[in-house]
PDB file of C-alpha atoms in Angstrom:
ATOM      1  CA  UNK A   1    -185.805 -34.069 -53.169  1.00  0.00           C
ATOM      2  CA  UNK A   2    -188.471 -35.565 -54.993  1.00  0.00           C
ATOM      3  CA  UNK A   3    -187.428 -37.769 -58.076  1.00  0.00           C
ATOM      4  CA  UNK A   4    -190.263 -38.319 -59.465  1.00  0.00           C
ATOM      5  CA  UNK A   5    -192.948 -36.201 -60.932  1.00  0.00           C
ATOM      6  CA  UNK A   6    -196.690 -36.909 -61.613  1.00  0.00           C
ATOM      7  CA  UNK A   7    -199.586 -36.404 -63.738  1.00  0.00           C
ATOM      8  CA  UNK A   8    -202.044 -34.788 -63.636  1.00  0.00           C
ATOM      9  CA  UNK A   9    -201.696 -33.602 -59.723  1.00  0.00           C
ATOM     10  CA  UNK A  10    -205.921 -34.214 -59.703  1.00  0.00           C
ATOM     11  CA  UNK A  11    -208.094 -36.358 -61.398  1.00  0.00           C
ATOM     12  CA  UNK A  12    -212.183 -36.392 -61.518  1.00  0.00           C
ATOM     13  CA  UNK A  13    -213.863 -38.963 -62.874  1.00  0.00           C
ATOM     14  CA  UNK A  14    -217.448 -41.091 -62.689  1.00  0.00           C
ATOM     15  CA  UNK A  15    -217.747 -44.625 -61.634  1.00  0.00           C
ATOM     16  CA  UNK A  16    -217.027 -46.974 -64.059  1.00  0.00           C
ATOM     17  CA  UNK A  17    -214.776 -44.535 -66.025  1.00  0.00           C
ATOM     18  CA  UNK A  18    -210.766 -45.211 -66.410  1.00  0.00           C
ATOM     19  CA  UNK A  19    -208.290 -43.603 -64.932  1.00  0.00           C
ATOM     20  CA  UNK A  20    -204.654 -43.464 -66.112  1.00  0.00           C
ATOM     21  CA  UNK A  21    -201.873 -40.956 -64.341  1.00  0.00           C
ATOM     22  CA  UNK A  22    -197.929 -40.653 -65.307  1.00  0.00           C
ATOM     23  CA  UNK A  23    -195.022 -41.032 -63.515  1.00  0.00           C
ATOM     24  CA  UNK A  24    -191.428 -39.221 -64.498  1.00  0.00           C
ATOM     25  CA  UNK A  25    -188.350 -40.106 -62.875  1.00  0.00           C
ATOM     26  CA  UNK A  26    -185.066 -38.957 -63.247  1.00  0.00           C
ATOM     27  CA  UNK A  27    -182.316 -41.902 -63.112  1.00  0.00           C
ATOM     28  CA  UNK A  28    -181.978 -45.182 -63.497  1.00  0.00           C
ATOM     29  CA  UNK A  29    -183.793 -47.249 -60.940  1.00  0.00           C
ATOM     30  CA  UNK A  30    -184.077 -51.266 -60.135  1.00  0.00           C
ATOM     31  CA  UNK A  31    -187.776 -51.013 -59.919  1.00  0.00           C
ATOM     32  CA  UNK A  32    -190.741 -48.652 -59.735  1.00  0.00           C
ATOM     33  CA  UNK A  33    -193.990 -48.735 -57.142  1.00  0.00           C
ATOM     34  CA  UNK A  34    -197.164 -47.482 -57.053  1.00  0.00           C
ATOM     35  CA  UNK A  35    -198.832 -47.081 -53.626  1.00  0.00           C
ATOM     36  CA  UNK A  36    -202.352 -45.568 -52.556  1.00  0.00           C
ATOM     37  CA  UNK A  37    -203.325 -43.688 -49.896  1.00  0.00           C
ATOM     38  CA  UNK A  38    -206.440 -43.237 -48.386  1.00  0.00           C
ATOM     39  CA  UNK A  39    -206.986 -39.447 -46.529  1.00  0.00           C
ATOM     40  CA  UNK A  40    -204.800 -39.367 -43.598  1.00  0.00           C
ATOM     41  CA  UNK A  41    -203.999 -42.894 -43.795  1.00  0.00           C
ATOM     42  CA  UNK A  42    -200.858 -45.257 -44.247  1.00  0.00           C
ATOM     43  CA  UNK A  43    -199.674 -46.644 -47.754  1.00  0.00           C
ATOM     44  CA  UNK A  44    -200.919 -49.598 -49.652  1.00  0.00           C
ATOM     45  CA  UNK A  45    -198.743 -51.033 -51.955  1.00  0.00           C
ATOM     46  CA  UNK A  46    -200.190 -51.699 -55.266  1.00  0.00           C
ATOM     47  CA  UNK A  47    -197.876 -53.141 -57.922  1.00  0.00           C
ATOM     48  CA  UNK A  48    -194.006 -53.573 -58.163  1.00  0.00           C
ATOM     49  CA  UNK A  49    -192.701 -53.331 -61.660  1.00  0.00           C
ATOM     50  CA  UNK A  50    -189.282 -53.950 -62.621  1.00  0.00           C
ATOM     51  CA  UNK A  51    -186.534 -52.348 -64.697  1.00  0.00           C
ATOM     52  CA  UNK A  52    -187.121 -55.009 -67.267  1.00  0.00           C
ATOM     53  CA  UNK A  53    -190.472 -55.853 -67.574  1.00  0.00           C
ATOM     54  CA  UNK A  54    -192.855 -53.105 -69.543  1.00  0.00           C
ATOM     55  CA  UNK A  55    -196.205 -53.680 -68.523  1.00  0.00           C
ATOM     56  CA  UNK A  56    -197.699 -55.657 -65.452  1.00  0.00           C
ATOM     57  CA  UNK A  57    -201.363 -56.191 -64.891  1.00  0.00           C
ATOM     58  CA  UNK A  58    -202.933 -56.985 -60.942  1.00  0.00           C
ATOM     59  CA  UNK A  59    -206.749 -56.967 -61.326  1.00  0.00           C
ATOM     60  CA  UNK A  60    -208.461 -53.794 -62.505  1.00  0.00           C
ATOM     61  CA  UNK A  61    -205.129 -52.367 -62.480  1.00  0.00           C
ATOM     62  CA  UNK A  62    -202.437 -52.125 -65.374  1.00  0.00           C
ATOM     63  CA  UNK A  63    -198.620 -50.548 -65.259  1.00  0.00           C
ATOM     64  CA  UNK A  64    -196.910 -49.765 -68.083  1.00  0.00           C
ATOM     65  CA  UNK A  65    -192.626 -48.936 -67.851  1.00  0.00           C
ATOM     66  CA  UNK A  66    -191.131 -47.230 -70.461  1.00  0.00           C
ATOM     67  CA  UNK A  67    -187.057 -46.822 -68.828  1.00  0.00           C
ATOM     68  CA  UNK A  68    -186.178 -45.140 -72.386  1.00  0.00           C
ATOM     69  CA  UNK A  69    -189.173 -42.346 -71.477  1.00  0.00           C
ATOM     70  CA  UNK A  70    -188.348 -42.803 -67.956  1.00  0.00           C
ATOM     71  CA  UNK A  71    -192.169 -42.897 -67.152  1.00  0.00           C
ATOM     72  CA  UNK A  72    -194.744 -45.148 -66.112  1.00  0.00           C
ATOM     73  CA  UNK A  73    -198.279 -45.332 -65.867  1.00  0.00           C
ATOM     74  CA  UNK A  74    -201.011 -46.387 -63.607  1.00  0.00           C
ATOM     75  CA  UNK A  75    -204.655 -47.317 -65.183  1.00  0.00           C
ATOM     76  CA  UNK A  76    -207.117 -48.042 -63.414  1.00  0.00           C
ATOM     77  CA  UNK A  77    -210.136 -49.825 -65.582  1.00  0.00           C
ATOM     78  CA  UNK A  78    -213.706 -49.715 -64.147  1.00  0.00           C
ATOM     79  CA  UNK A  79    -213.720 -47.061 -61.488  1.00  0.00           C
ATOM     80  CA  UNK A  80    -215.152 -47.583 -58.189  1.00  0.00           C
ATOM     81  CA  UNK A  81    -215.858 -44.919 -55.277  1.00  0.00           C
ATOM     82  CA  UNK A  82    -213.826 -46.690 -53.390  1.00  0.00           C
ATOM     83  CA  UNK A  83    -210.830 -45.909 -55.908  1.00  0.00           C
ATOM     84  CA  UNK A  84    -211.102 -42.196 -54.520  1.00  0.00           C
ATOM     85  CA  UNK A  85    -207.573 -41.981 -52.989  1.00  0.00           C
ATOM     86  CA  UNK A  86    -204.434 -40.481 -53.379  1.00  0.00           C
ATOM     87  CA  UNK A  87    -202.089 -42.205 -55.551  1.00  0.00           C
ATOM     88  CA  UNK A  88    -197.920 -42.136 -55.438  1.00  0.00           C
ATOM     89  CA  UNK A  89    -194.920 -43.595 -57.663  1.00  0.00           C
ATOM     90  CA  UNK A  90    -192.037 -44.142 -55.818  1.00  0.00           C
ATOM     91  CA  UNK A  91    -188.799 -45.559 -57.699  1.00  0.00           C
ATOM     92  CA  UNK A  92    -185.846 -47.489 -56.275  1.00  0.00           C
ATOM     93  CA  UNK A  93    -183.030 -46.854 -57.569  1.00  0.00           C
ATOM     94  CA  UNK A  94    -180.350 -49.005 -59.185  1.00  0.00           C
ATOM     95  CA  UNK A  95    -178.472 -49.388 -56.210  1.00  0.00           C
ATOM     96  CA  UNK A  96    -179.236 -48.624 -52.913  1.00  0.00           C
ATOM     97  CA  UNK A  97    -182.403 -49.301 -51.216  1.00  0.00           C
ATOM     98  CA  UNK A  98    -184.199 -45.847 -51.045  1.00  0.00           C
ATOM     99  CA  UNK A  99    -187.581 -45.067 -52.296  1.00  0.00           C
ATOM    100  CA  UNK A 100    -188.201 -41.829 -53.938  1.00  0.00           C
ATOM    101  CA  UNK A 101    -191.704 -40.793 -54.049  1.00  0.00           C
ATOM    102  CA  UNK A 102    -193.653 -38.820 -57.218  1.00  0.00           C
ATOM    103  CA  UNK A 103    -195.969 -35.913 -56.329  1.00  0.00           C
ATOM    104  CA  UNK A 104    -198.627 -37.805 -55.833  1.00  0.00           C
ATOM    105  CA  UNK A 105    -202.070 -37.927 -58.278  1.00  0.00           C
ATOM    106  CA  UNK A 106    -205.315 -37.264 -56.241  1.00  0.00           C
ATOM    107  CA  UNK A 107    -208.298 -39.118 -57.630  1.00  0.00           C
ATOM    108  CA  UNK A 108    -211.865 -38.209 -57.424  1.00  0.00           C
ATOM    109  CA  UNK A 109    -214.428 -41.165 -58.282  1.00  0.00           C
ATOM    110  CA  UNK A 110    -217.919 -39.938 -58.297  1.00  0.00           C
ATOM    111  CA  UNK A 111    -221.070 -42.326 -58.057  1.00  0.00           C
TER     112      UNK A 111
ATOM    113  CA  UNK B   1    -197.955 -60.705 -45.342  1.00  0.00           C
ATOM    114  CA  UNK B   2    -195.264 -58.527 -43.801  1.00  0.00           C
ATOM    115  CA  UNK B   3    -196.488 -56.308 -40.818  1.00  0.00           C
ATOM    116  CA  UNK B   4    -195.066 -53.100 -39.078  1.00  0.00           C
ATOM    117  CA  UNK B   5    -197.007 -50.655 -36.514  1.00  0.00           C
ATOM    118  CA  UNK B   6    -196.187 -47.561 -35.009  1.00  0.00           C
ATOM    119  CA  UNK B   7    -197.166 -46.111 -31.967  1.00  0.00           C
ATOM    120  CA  UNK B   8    -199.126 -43.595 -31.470  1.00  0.00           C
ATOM    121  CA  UNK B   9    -201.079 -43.537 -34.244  1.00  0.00           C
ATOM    122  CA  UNK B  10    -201.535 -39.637 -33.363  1.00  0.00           C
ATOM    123  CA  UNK B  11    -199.990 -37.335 -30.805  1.00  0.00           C
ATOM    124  CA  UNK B  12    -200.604 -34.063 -29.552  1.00  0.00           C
ATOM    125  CA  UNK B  13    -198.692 -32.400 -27.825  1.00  0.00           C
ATOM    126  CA  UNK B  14    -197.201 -28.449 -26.349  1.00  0.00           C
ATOM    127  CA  UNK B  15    -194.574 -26.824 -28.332  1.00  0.00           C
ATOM    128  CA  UNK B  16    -191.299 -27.710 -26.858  1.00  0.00           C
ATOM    129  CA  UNK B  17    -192.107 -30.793 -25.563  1.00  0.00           C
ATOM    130  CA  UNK B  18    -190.301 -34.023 -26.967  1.00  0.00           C
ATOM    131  CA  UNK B  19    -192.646 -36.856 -28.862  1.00  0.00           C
ATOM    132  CA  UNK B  20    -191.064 -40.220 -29.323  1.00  0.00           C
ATOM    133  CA  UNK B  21    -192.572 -42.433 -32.346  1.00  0.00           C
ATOM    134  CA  UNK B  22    -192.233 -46.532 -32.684  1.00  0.00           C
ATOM    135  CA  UNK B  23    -191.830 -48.377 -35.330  1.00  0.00           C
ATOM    136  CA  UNK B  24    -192.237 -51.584 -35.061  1.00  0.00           C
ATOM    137  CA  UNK B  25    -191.745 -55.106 -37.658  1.00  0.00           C
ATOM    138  CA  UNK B  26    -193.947 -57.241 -36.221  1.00  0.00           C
ATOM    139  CA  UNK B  27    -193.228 -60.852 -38.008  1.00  0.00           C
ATOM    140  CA  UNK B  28    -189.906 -59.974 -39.703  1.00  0.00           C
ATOM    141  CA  UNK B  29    -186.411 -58.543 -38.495  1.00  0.00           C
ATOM    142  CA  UNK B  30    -185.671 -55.472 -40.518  1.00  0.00           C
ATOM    143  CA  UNK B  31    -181.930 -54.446 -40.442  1.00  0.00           C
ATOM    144  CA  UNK B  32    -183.226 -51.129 -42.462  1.00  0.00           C
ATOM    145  CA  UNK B  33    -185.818 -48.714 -41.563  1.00  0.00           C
ATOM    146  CA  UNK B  34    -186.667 -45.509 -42.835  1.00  0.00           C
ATOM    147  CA  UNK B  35    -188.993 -42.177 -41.263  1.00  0.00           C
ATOM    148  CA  UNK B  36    -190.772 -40.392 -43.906  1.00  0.00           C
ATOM    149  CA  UNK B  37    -192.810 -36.981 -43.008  1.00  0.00           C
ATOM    150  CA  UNK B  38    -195.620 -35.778 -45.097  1.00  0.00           C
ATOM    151  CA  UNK B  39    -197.468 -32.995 -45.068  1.00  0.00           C
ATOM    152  CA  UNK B  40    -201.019 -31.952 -45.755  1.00  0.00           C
ATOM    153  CA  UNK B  41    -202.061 -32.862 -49.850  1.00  0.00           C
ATOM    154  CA  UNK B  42    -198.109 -33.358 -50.425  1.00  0.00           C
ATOM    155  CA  UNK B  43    -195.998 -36.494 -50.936  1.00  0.00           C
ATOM    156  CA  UNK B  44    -193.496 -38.314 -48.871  1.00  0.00           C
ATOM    157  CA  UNK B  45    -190.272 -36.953 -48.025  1.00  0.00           C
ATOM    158  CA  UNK B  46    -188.097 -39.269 -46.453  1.00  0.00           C
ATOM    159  CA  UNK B  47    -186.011 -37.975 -43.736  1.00  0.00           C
ATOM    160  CA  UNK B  48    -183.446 -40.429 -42.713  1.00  0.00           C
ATOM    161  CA  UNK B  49    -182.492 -44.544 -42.551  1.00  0.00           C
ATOM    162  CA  UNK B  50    -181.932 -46.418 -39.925  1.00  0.00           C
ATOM    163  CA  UNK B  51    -179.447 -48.687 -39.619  1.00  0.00           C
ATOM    164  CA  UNK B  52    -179.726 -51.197 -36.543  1.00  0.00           C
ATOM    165  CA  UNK B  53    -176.908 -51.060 -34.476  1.00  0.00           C
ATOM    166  CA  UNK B  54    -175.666 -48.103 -36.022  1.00  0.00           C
ATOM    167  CA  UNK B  55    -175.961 -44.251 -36.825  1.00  0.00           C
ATOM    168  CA  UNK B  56    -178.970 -43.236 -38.618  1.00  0.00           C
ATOM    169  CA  UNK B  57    -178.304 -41.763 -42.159  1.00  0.00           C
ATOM    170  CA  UNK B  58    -180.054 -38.268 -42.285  1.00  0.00           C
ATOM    171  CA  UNK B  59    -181.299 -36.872 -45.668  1.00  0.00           C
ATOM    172  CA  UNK B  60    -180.267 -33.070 -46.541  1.00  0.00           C
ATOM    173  CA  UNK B  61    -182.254 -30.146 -44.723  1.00  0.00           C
ATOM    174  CA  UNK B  62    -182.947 -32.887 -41.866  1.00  0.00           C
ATOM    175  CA  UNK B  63    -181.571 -31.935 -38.359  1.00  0.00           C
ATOM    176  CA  UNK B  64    -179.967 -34.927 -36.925  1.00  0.00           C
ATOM    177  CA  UNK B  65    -180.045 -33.321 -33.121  1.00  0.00           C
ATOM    178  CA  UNK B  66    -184.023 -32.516 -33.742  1.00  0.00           C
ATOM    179  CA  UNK B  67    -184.938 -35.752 -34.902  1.00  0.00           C
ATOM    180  CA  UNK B  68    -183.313 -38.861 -32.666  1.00  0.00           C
ATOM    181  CA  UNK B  69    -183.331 -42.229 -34.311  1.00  0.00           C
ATOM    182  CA  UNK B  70    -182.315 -45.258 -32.128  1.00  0.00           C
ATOM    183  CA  UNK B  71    -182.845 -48.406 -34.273  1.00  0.00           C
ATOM    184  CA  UNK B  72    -181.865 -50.566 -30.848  1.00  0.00           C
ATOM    185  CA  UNK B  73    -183.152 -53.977 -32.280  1.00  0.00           C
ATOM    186  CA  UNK B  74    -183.978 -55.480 -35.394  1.00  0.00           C
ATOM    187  CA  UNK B  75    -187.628 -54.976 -35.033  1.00  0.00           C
ATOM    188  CA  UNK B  76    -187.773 -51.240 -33.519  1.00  0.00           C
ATOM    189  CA  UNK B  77    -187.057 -48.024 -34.994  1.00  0.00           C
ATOM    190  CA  UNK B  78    -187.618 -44.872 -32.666  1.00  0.00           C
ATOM    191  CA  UNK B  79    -188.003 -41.412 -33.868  1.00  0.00           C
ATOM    192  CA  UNK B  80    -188.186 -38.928 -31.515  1.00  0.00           C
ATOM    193  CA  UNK B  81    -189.168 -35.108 -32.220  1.00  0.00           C
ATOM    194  CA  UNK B  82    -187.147 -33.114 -29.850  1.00  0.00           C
ATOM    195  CA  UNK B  83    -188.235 -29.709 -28.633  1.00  0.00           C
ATOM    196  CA  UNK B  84    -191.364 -29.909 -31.162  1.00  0.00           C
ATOM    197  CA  UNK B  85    -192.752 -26.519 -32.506  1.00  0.00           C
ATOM    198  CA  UNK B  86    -195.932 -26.136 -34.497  1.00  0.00           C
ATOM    199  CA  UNK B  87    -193.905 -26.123 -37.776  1.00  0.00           C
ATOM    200  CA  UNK B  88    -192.984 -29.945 -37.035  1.00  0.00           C
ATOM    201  CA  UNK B  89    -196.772 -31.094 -37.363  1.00  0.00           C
ATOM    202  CA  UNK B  90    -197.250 -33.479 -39.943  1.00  0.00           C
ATOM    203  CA  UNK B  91    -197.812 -36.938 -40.470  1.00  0.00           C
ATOM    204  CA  UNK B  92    -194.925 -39.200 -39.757  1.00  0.00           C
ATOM    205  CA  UNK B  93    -194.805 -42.486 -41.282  1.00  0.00           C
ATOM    206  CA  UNK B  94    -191.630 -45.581 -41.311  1.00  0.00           C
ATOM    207  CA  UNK B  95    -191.153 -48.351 -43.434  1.00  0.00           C
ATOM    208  CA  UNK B  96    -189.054 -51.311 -42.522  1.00  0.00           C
ATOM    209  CA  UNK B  97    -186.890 -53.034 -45.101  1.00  0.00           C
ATOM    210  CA  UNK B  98    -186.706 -57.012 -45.843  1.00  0.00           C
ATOM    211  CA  UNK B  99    -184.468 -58.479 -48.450  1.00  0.00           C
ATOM    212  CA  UNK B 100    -186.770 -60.771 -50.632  1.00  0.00           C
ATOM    213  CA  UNK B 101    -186.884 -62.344 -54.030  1.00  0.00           C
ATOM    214  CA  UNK B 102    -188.208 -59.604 -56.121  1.00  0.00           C
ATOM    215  CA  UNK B 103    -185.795 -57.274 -54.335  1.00  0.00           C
ATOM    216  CA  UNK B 104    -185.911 -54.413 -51.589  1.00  0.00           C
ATOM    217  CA  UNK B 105    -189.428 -54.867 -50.569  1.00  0.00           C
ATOM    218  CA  UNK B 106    -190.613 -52.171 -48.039  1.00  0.00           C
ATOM    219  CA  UNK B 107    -193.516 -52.313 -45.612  1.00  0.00           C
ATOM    220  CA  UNK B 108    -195.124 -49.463 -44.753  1.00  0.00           C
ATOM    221  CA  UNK B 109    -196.803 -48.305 -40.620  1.00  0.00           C
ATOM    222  CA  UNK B 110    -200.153 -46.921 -40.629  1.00  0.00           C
ATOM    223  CA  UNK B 111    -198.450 -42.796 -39.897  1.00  0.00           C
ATOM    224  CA  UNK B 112    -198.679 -40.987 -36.885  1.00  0.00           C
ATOM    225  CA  UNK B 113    -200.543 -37.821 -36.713  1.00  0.00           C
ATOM    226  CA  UNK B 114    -198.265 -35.440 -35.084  1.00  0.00           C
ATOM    227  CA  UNK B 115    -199.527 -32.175 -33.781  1.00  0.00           C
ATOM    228  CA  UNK B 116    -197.978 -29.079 -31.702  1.00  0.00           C
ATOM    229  CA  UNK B 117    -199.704 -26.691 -30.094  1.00  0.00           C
TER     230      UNK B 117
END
């Protein structure tokens, strides 16, 4: 079963707007990961961030972790076409080794 | 960075027929591997672990005699989709685990596109 929820389920924006999406999860977890996919193609990890840390940055992306909320969030600053994908949390929990994927957040970028 | 394949990277095939799927590290040993299934605009659902050199962990809902995993080696994962039925179409995708500093890293293969006819 999924853990993780996400939000909004689509997302339409223009080039060179922002995007930002949420992640819920349910239980404690060691980490949390946000991955994109590209239609009908494998995953690309984007950023790791863990338990302890609250915000992590990796180019024109930022994460924040809030474990009280039990949420993160991707933004992604200065849209590109290129963006369009679909994007996925995924948590691991505190122990064990198994990833639990969100719902998934389908992003539009427009030119 | 870490690598891992699979092979095919899309299948068709009749219904009842049996598919086998690699997965494969290709510059790390991974003791852990796991088959995720995901179908069309919905997320990953992972369907079992496998453990090299032993039984395969199945998720609920997952039929272990359907779906055959032999992780033989520490670089090769095999799931195979036995008597396949259209219902079993979807895209089928393994990650291989390796132990590193910031903890449980996973790598993810590229999918395979399975279809029955």
């Amino acid at each position: 079963s999924q853990q993780g929820e996400e939000d909004p389920q689509a997302l339409s924006i223009q080039e060179g707007e922002n995007a930002t999406m949420n992640c819920s999860y349910k239980t404690s977890i060691n980490n949390l990961q946000w991955y994109r996919q590209n239609s009908g193609r494998g995953l690309v990890h984007l950023i790791l961030i863990r338990s302890n840390e609250r915000e992590k940055h990796s180019g024109r992306l930022r994460v924040t972790l809030d474990t009280s909320k039990k949420s993160s969030s991707l933004l992604i600053t200065a849209s590109r076409a290129a963006d369009t994908a679909s994007y996925f949390c995924a948590t691991l929990k505190a122990a064990g080794n198994k990833l639990t994927f969100g719902g998934g957040t389908r992003v539009l970028v427009k030119p | 960075g870490a690598v891992v394949s699979q092979h095919p990277s899309w299948v068709i095939c009749k219904s009842g027929t049996s598919v086998k799927i690699e997965c494969r590290s290709l510059d790390f040993q991974a003791t852990t591997m796991f088959w995720y299934r995901q179908f069309p605009k919905q997320s990953l659902m992972l369907m079992a672990t496998s453990n090299e050199g032993s039984k395969a962990t199945y998720e609920q809902g997952v039929e272990k005699d359907k779906f055959l995993i032999n992780h033989a080696s520490l670089t090769l994962s095999t799931l195979t989709v036995t008597s396949a039925h259209p219902e079993d179409s979807s895209f089928y995708i393994c990650s291989a685990h390796r132990s590193g500093v910031i903890g449980n890293e996973q790598f993810f293969g590229p999918g395979t596109r399975l279809t029955v006819l």
